[in-house]
mmCIF file of C-alpha atoms and ligand atoms in Angstrom:
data_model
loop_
_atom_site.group_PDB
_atom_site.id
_atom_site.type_symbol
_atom_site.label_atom_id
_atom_site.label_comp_id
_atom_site.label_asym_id
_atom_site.label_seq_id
_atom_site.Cartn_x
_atom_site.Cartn_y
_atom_site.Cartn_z
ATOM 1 C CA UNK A 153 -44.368 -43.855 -0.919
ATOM 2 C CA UNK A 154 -43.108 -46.931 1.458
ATOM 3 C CA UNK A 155 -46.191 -48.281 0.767
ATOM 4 C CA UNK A 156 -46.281 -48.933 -2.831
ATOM 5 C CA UNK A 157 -42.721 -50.474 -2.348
ATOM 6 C CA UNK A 158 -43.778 -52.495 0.343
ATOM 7 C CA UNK A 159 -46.364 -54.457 -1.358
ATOM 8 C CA UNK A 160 -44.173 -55.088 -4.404
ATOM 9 C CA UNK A 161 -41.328 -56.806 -1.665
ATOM 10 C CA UNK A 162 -44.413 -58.433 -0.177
ATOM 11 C CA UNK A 163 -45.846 -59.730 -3.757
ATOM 12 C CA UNK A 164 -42.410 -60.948 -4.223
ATOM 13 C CA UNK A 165 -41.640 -58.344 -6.644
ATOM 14 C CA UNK A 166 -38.152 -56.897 -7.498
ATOM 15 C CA UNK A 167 -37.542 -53.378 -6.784
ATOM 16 C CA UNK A 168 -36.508 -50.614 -9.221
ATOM 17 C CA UNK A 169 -33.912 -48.258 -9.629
ATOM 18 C CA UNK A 170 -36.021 -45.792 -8.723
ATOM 19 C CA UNK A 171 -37.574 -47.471 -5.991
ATOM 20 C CA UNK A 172 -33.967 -48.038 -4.397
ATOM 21 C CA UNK A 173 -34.072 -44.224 -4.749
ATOM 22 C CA UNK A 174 -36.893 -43.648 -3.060
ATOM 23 C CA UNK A 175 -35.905 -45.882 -0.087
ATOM 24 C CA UNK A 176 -32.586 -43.783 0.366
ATOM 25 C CA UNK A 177 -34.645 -40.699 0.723
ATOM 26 C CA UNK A 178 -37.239 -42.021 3.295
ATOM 27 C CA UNK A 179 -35.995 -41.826 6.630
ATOM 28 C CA UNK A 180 -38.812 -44.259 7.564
ATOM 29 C CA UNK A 181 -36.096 -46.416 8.897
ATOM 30 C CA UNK A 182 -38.297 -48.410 11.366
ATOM 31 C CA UNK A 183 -40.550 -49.717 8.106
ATOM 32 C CA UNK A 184 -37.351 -50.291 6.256
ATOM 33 C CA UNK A 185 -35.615 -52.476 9.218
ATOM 34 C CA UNK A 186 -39.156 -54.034 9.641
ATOM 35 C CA UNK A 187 -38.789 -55.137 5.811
ATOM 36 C CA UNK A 188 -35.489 -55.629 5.855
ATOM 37 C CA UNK A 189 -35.424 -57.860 8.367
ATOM 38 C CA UNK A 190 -38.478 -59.850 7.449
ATOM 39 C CA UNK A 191 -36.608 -60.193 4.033
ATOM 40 C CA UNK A 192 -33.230 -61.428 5.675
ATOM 41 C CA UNK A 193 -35.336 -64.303 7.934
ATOM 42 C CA UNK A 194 -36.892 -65.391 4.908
ATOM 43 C CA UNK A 195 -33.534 -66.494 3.465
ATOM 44 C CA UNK A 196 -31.564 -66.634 6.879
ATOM 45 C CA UNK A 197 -34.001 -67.636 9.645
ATOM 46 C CA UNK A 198 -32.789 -66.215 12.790
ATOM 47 C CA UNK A 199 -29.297 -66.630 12.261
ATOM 48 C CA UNK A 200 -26.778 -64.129 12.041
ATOM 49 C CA UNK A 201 -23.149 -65.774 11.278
ATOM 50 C CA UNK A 202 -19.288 -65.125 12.130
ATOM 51 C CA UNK A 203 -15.793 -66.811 11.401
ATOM 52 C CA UNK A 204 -12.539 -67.176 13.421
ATOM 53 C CA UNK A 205 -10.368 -65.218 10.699
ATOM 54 C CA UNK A 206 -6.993 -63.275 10.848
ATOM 55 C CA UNK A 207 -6.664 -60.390 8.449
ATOM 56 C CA UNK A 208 -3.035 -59.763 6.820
ATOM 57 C CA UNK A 209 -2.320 -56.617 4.629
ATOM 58 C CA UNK A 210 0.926 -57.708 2.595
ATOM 59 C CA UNK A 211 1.831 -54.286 2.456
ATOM 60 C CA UNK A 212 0.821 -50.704 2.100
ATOM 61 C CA UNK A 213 2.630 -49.504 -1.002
ATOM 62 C CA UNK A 214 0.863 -48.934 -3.726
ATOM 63 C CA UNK A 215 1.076 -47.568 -7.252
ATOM 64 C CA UNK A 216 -2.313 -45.361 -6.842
ATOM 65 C CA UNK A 217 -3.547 -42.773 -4.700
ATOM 66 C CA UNK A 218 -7.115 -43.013 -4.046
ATOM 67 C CA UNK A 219 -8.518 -39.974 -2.561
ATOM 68 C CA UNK A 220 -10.407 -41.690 0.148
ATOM 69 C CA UNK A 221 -7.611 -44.002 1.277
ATOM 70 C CA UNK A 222 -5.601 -43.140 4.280
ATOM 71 C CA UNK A 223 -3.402 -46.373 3.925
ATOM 72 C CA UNK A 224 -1.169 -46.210 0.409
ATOM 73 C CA UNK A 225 2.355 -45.242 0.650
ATOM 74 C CA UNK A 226 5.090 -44.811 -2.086
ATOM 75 C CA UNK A 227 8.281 -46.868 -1.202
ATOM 76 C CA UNK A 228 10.632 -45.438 0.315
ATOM 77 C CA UNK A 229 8.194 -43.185 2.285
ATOM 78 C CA UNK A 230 7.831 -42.761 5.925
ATOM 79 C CA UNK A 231 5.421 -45.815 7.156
ATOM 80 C CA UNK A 232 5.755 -47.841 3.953
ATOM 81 C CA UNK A 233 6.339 -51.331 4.611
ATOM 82 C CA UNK A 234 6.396 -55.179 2.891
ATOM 83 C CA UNK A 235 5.736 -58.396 5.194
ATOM 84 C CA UNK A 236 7.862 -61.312 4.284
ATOM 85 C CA UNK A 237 6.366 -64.422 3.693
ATOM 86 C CA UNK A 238 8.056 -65.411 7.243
ATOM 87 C CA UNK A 239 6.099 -62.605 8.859
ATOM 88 C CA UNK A 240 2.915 -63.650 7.399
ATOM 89 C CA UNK A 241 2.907 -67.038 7.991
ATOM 90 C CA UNK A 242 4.166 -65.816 12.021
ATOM 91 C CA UNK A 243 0.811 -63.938 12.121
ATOM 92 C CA UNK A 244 -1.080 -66.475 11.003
ATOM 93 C CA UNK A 245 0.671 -69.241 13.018
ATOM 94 C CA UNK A 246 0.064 -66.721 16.029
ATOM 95 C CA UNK A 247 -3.315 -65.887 15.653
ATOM 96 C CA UNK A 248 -3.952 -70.252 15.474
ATOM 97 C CA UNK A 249 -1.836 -70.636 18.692
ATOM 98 C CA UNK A 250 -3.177 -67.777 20.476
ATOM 99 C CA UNK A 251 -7.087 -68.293 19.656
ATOM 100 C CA UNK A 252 -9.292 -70.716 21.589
ATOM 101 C CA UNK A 253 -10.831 -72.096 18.650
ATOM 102 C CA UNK A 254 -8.552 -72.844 14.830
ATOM 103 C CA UNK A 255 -8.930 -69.572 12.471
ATOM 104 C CA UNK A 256 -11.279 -70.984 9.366
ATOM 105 C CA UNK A 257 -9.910 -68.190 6.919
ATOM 106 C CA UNK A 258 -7.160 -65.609 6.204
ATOM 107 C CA UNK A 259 -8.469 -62.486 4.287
ATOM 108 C CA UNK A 260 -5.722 -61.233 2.227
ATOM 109 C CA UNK A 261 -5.453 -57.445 0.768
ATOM 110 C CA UNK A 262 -2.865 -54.937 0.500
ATOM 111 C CA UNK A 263 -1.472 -52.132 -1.993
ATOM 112 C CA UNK A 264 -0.576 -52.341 -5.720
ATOM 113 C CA UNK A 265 3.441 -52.897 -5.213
ATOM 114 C CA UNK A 266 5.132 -51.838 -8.287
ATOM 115 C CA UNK A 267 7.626 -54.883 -7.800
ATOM 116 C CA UNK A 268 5.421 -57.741 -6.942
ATOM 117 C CA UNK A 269 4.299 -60.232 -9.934
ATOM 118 C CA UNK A 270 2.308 -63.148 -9.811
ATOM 119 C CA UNK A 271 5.493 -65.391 -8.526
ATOM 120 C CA UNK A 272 5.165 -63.161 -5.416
ATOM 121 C CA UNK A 273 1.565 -63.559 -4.940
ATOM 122 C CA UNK A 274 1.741 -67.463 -5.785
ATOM 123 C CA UNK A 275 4.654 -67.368 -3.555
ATOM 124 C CA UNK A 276 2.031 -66.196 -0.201
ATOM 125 C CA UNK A 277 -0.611 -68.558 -1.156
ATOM 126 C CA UNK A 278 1.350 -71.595 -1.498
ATOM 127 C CA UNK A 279 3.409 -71.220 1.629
ATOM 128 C CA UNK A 280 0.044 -70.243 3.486
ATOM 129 C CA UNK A 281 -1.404 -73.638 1.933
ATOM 130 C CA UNK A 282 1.793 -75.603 2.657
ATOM 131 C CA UNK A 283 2.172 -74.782 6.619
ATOM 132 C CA UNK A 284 -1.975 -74.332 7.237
ATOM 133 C CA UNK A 285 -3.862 -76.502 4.623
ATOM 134 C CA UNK A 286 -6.856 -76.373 6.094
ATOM 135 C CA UNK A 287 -7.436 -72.367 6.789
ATOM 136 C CA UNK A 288 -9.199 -71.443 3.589
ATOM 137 C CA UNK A 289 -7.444 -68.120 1.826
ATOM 138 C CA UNK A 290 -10.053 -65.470 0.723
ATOM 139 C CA UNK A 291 -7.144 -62.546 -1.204
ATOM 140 C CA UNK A 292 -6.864 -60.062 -3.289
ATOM 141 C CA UNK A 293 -9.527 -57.663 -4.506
ATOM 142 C CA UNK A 294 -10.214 -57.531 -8.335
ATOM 143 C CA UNK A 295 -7.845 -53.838 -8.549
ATOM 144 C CA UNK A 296 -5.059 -56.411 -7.585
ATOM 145 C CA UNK A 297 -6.130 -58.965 -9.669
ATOM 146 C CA UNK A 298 -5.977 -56.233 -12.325
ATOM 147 C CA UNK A 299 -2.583 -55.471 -10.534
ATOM 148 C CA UNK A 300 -1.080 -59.057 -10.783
ATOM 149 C CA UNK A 301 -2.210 -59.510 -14.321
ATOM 150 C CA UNK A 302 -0.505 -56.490 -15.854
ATOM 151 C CA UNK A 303 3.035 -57.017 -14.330
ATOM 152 C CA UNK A 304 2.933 -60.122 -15.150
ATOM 153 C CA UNK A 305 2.021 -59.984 -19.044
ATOM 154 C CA UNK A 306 -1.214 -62.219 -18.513
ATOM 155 C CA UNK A 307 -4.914 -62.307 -19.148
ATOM 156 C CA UNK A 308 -6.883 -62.453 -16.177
ATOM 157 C CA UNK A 309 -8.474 -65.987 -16.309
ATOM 158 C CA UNK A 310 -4.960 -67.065 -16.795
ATOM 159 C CA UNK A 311 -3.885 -64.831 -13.684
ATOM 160 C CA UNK A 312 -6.958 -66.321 -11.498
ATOM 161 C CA UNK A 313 -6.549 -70.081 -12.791
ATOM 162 C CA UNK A 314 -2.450 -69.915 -11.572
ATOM 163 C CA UNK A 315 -3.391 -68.348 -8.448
ATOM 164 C CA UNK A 316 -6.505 -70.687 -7.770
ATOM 165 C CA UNK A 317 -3.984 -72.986 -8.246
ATOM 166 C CA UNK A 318 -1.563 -72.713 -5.755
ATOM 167 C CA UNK A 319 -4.215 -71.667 -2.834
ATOM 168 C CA UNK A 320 -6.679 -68.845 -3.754
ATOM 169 C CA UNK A 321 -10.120 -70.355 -2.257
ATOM 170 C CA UNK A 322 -12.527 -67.114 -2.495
ATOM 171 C CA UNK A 323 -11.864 -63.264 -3.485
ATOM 172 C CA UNK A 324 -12.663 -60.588 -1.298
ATOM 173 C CA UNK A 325 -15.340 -57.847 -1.776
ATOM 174 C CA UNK A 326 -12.975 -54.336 -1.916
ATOM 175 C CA UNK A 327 -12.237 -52.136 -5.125
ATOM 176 C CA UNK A 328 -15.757 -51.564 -5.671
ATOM 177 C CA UNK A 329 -16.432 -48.469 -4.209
ATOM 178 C CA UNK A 330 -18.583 -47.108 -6.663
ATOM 179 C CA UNK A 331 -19.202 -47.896 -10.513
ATOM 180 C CA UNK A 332 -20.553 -44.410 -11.160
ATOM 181 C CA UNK A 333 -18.141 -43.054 -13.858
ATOM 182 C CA UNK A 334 -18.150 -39.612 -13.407
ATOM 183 C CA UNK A 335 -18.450 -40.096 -9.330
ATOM 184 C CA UNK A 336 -15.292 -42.907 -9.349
ATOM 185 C CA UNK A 337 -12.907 -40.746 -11.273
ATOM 186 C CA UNK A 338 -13.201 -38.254 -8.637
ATOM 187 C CA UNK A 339 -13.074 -40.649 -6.319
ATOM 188 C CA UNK A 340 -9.665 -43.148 -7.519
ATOM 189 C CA UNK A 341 -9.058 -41.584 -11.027
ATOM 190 C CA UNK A 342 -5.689 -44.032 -11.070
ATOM 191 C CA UNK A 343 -8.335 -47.151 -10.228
ATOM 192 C CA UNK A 344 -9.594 -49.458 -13.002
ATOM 193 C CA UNK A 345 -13.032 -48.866 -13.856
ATOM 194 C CA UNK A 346 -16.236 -50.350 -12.352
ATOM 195 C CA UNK A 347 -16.946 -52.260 -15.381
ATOM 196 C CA UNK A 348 -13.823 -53.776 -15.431
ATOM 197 C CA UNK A 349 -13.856 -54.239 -11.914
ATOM 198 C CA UNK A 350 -17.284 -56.404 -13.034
ATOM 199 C CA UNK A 351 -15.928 -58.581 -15.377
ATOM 200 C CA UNK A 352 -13.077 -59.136 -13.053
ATOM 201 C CA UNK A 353 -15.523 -60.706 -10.808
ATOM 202 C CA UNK A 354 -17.234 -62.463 -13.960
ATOM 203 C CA UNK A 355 -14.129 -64.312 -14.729
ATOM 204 C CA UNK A 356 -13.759 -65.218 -11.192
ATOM 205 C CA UNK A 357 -16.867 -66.547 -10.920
ATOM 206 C CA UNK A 358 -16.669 -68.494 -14.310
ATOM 207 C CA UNK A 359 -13.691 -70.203 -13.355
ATOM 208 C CA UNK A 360 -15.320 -71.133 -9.692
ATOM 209 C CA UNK A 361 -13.844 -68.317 -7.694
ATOM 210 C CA UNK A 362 -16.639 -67.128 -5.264
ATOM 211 C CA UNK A 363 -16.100 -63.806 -3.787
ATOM 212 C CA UNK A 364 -17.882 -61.103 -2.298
ATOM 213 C CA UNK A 365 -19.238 -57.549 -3.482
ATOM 214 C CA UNK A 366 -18.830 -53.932 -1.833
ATOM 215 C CA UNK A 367 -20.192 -50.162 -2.031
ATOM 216 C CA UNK A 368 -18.139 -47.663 -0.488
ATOM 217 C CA UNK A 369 -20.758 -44.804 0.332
ATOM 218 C CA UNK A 370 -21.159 -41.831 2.683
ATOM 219 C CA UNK A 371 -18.350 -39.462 0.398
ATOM 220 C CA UNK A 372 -19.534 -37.621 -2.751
ATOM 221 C CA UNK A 373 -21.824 -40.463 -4.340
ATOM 222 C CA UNK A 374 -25.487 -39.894 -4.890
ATOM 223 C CA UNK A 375 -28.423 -41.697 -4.273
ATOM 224 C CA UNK A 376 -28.324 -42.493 -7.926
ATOM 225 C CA UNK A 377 -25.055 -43.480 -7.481
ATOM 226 C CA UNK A 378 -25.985 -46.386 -4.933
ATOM 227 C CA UNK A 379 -29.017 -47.189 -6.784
ATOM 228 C CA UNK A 380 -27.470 -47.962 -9.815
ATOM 229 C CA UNK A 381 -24.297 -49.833 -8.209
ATOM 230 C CA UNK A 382 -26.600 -52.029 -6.043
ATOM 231 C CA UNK A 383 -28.353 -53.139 -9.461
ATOM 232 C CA UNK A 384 -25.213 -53.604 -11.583
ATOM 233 C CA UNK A 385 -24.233 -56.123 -8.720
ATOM 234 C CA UNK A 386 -27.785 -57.873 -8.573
ATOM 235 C CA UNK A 387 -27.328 -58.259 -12.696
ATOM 236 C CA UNK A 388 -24.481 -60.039 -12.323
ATOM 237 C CA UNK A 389 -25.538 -62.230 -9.540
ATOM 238 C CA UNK A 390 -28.597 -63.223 -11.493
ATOM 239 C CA UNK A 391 -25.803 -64.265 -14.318
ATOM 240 C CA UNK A 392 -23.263 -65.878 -12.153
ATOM 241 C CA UNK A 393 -24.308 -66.669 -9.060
ATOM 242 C CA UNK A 394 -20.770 -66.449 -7.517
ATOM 243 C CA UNK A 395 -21.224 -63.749 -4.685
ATOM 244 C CA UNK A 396 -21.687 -64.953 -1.222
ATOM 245 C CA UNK A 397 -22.283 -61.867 0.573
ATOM 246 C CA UNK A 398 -22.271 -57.751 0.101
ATOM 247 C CA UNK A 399 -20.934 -56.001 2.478
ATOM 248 C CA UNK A 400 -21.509 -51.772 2.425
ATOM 249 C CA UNK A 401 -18.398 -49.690 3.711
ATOM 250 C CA UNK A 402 -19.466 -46.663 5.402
ATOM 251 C CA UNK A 403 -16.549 -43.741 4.187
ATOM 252 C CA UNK A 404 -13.654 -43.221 6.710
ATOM 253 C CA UNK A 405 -12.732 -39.850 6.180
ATOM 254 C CA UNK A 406 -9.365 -39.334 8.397
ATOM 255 C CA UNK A 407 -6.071 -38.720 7.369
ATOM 256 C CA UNK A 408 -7.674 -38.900 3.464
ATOM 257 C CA UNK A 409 -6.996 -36.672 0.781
ATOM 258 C CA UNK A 410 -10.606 -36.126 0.437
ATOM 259 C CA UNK A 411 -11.381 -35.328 4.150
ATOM 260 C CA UNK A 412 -15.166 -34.943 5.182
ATOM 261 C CA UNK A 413 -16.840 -36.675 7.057
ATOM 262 C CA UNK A 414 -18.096 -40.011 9.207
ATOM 263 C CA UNK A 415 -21.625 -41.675 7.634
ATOM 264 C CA UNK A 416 -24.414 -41.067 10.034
ATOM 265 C CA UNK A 417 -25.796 -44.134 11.973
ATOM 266 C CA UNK A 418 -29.128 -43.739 10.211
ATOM 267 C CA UNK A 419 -27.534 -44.208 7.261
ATOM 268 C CA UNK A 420 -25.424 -46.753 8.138
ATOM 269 C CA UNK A 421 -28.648 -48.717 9.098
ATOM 270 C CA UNK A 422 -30.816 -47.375 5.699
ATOM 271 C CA UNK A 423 -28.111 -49.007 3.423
ATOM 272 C CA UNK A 424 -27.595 -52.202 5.049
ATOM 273 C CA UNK A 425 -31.623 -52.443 5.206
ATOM 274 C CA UNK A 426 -32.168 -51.566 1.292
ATOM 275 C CA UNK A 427 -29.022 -53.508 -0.064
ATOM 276 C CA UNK A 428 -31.242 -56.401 1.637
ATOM 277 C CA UNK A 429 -34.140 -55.749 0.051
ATOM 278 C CA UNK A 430 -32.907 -54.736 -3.520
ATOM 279 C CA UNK A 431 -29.973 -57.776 -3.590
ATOM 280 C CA UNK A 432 -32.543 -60.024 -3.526
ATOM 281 C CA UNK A 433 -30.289 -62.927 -4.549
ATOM 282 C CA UNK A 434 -27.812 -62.294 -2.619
ATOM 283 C CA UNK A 435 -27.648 -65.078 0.304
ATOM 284 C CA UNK A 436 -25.694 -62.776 2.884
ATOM 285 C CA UNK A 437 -25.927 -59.189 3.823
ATOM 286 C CA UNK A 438 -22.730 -58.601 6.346
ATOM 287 C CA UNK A 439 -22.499 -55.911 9.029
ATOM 288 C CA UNK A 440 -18.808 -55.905 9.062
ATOM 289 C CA UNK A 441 -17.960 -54.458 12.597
ATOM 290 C CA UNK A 442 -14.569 -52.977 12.365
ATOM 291 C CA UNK A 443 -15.984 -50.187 9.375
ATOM 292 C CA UNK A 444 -19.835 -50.050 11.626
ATOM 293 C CA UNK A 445 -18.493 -49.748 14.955
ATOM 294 C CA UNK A 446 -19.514 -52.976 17.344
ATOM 295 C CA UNK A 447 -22.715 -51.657 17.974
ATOM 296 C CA UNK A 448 -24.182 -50.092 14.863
ATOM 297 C CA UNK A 449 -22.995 -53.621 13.518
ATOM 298 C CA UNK A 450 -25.587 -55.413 16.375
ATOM 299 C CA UNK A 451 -28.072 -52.946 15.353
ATOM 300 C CA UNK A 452 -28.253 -54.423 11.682
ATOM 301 C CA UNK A 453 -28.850 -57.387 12.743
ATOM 302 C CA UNK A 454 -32.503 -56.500 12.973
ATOM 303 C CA UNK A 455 -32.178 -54.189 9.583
ATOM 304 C CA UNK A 456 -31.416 -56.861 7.514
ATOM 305 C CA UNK A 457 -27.763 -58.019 8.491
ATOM 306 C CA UNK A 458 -26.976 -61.444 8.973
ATOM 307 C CA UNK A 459 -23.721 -61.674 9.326
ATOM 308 C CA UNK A 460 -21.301 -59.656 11.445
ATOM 309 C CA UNK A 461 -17.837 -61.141 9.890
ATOM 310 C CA UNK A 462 -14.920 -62.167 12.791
ATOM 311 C CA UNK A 463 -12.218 -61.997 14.891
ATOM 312 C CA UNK A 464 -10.137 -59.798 12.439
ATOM 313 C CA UNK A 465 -7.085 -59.723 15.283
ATOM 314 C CA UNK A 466 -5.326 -56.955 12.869
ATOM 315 C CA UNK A 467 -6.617 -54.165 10.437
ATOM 316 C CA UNK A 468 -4.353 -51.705 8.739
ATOM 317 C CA UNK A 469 -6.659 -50.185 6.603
ATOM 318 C CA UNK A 470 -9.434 -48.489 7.346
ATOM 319 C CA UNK A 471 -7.711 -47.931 11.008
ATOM 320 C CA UNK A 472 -5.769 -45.824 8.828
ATOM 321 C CA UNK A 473 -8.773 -43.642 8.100
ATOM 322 C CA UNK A 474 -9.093 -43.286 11.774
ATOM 323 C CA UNK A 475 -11.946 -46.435 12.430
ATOM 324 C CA UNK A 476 -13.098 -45.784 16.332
ATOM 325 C CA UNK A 477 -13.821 -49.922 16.877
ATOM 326 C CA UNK A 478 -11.332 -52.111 18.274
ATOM 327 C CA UNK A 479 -8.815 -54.178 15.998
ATOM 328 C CA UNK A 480 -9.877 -57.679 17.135
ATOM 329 C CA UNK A 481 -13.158 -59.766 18.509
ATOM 330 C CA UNK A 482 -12.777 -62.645 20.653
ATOM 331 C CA UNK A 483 -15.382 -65.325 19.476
ATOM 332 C CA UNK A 484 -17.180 -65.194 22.691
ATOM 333 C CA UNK A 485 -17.689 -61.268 22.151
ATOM 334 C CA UNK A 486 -19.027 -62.053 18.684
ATOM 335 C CA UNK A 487 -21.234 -64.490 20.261
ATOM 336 C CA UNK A 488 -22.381 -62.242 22.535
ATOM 337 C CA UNK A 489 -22.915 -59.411 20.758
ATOM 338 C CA UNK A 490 -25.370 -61.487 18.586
ATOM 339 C CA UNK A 491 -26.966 -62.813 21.137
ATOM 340 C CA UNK A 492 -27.823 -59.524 22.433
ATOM 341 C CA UNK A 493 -29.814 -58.872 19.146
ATOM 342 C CA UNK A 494 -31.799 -61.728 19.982
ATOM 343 C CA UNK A 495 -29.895 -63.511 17.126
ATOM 344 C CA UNK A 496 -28.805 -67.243 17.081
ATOM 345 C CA UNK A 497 -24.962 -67.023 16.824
ATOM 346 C CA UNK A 498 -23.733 -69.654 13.684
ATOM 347 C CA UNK A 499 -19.941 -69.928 13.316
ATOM 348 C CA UNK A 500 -19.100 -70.714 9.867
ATOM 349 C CA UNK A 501 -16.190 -70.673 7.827
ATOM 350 C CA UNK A 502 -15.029 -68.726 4.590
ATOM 351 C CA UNK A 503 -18.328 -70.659 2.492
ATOM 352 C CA UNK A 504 -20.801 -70.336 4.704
ATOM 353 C CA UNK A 505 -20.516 -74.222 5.849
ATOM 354 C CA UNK A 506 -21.772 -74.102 9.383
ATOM 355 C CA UNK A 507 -19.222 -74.942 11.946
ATOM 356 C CA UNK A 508 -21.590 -74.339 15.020
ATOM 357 C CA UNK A 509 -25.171 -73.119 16.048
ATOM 358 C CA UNK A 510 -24.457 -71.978 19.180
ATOM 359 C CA UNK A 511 -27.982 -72.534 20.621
HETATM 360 FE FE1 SF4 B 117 -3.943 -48.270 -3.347
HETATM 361 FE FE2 SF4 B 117 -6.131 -49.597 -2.652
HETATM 362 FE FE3 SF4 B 117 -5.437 -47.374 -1.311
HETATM 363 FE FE4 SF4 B 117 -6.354 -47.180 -3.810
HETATM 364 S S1 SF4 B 117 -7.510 -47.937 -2.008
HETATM 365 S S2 SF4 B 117 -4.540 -46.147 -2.972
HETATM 366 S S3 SF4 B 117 -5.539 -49.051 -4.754
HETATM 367 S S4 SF4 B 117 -4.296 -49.299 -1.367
#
């Protein structure tokens, strides 16, 4: 069965639907790293890339209750909490005084606060721009976009052009999980649809917002399921251009209403290897380490990974879910850890600019 799909990837062919379907059900992994990785030094070369960032979770209260999220709280509840815009821009001033090298980006996400409206949100960016103009600000996932929009009575290309600008550089790649209808509303009933989450993204793009793209896998999805969201995201990369790199999220299934269990290695590895091969216009495939584990994340490095994402220094939300890695990376760990995959470490910063080739 590999074979047939292998000589359409080597005749430069896109794969199917049903060939990403096949691919899940091999457990041929060695062919599909082989592949994999051949496809990811065609685009890549050798290089597998990381940034000096600082991740800040506004706060955890949110107006949903996803089934798989460990991390929401309703205010007022035990563990709820809201940063000021003095605590962020302490962590952020922190993490630049503390780290050996100047943080390139600041990855913004939290919950959907019933309070906040876009004055809040413009509020963060603009004092993050003010006091650190040169740390680029990748925020808010489309389901806050979605979020901001509402409370505030505006469209969302009016929402994205206000927040672009007073500092919004790039969008992150969460609130995907998984466009399968009848699979998401078991999943986040409360959560806007995939479609919308889609044209979200769209707009973004249109108005020169790059972000990234996610799966959440490893609950109740099917192969289908994955198949079908990997192609929804290559269809509107083919239209748009605007995604700079897909990262899969393996399931965290502690402290969640929906319980279960961890993904398996092997299938950590499978899904980083055939989102390479089927996202065939997508530049980057990232390993991100805190959801993989440090190691697993090394591993795909030679399944098709090339790019392990960064320091991190704090991560509320999928520790939540009970993540085993650690909650920060020094740069020289990063480095190492990619050299160790026989790799050639690139820093680079929120667009992919190379900082360093650390030869
Ligand atoms: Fe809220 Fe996001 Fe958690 Fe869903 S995943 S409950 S939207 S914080």
């Amino acid at each position: 069965m590999l074979e047939k799909i292998q000589s359409k990837i080597s005749a430069g062919e896109r794969i199917s639907k049903s060939d990403i379907i096949d691919l899940f059900n091999s457990y041929d992994i060695f062919t599909l790293g082989k592949l994999a990785s051949q496809k990811a030094e065609e685009i890549n070369g050798k290089r597998a890339f990381f940034v000096i960032n600082r991740h800040i979770n506004p706060t955890n209260i949110c107006i949903n209750r996803c089934k798989f999220c460990a991390f929401s709280r309703s205010k007022g509840e035990e563990g709820a909490y809201e940063l000021t815009i003095e605590e962020i821009l302490k962590k952020i001033h922190d993490a630049n005084t503390n780290i050996e090298n100047s943080i390139r980006e600041v990855h913004i996400v939290g919950g959907l606060h019933p309070d906040w409206d876009i004055n809040h949100y413009i509020k963060i960016l603009s004092s993050i721009k003010r006091e650190f103009p040169s740390i680029a600000i990748k925020a808010f996932t489309a389901v806050e976009i979605d979020h901001i929009a509402r409370k505030s009575g505006l469209g969302i290309e009016e929402t994205l052009l206000l927040l672009k600008k007073n500092g919004l550089d790039i969008m992150p790649a969460g609130g995907a999980e998984i466009f399968s209808k009848s699979t998401r509303e078991q999943l986040c009933p409360e959560k806007i649809s995939g479609e919308r989450w889609l044209e979200i993204m769209e707009v973004a793009h249109t108005v020169g917002i790059k972000s990234n793209a996610s799966m959440l896998y490893g609950h109740i999805e099917t192969f289908e399921d994955r198949a079908e969201h990997l192609i929804k995201l290559r269809n509107l990369q083919d239209r748009t251009s605007g995604f700079q790199a897909f990262i899969s999220l393996p399931y965290h299934p502690k402290n969640t209403q929906m319980g279960g269990y961890y993904s398996s290695g092997i299938d950590d590895l499978k899904t980083i290897a055939i989102s390479r091969l089927a996202l065939d216009n997508f530049a980057h495939i990232k390993a991100y380490w805190v959801m993989l584990g440090e190691k697993i994340s090394q591993v795909a490095l030679l399944f098709g990974a090339d790019d392990i994402d960064g320091t991190i220094i704090e991560e509320r939300i999928t520790h939540s879910a009970g993540a085993v890695s650690g909650q920060s990376m020094k740069r020289e760990e990063l480095i190492n850890l990619i050299r160790k995959a026989n790799r050639v470490p690139v820093e680079r910063d929120a667009f992919y600019n190379i900082i360093e080739e650390i030869i």
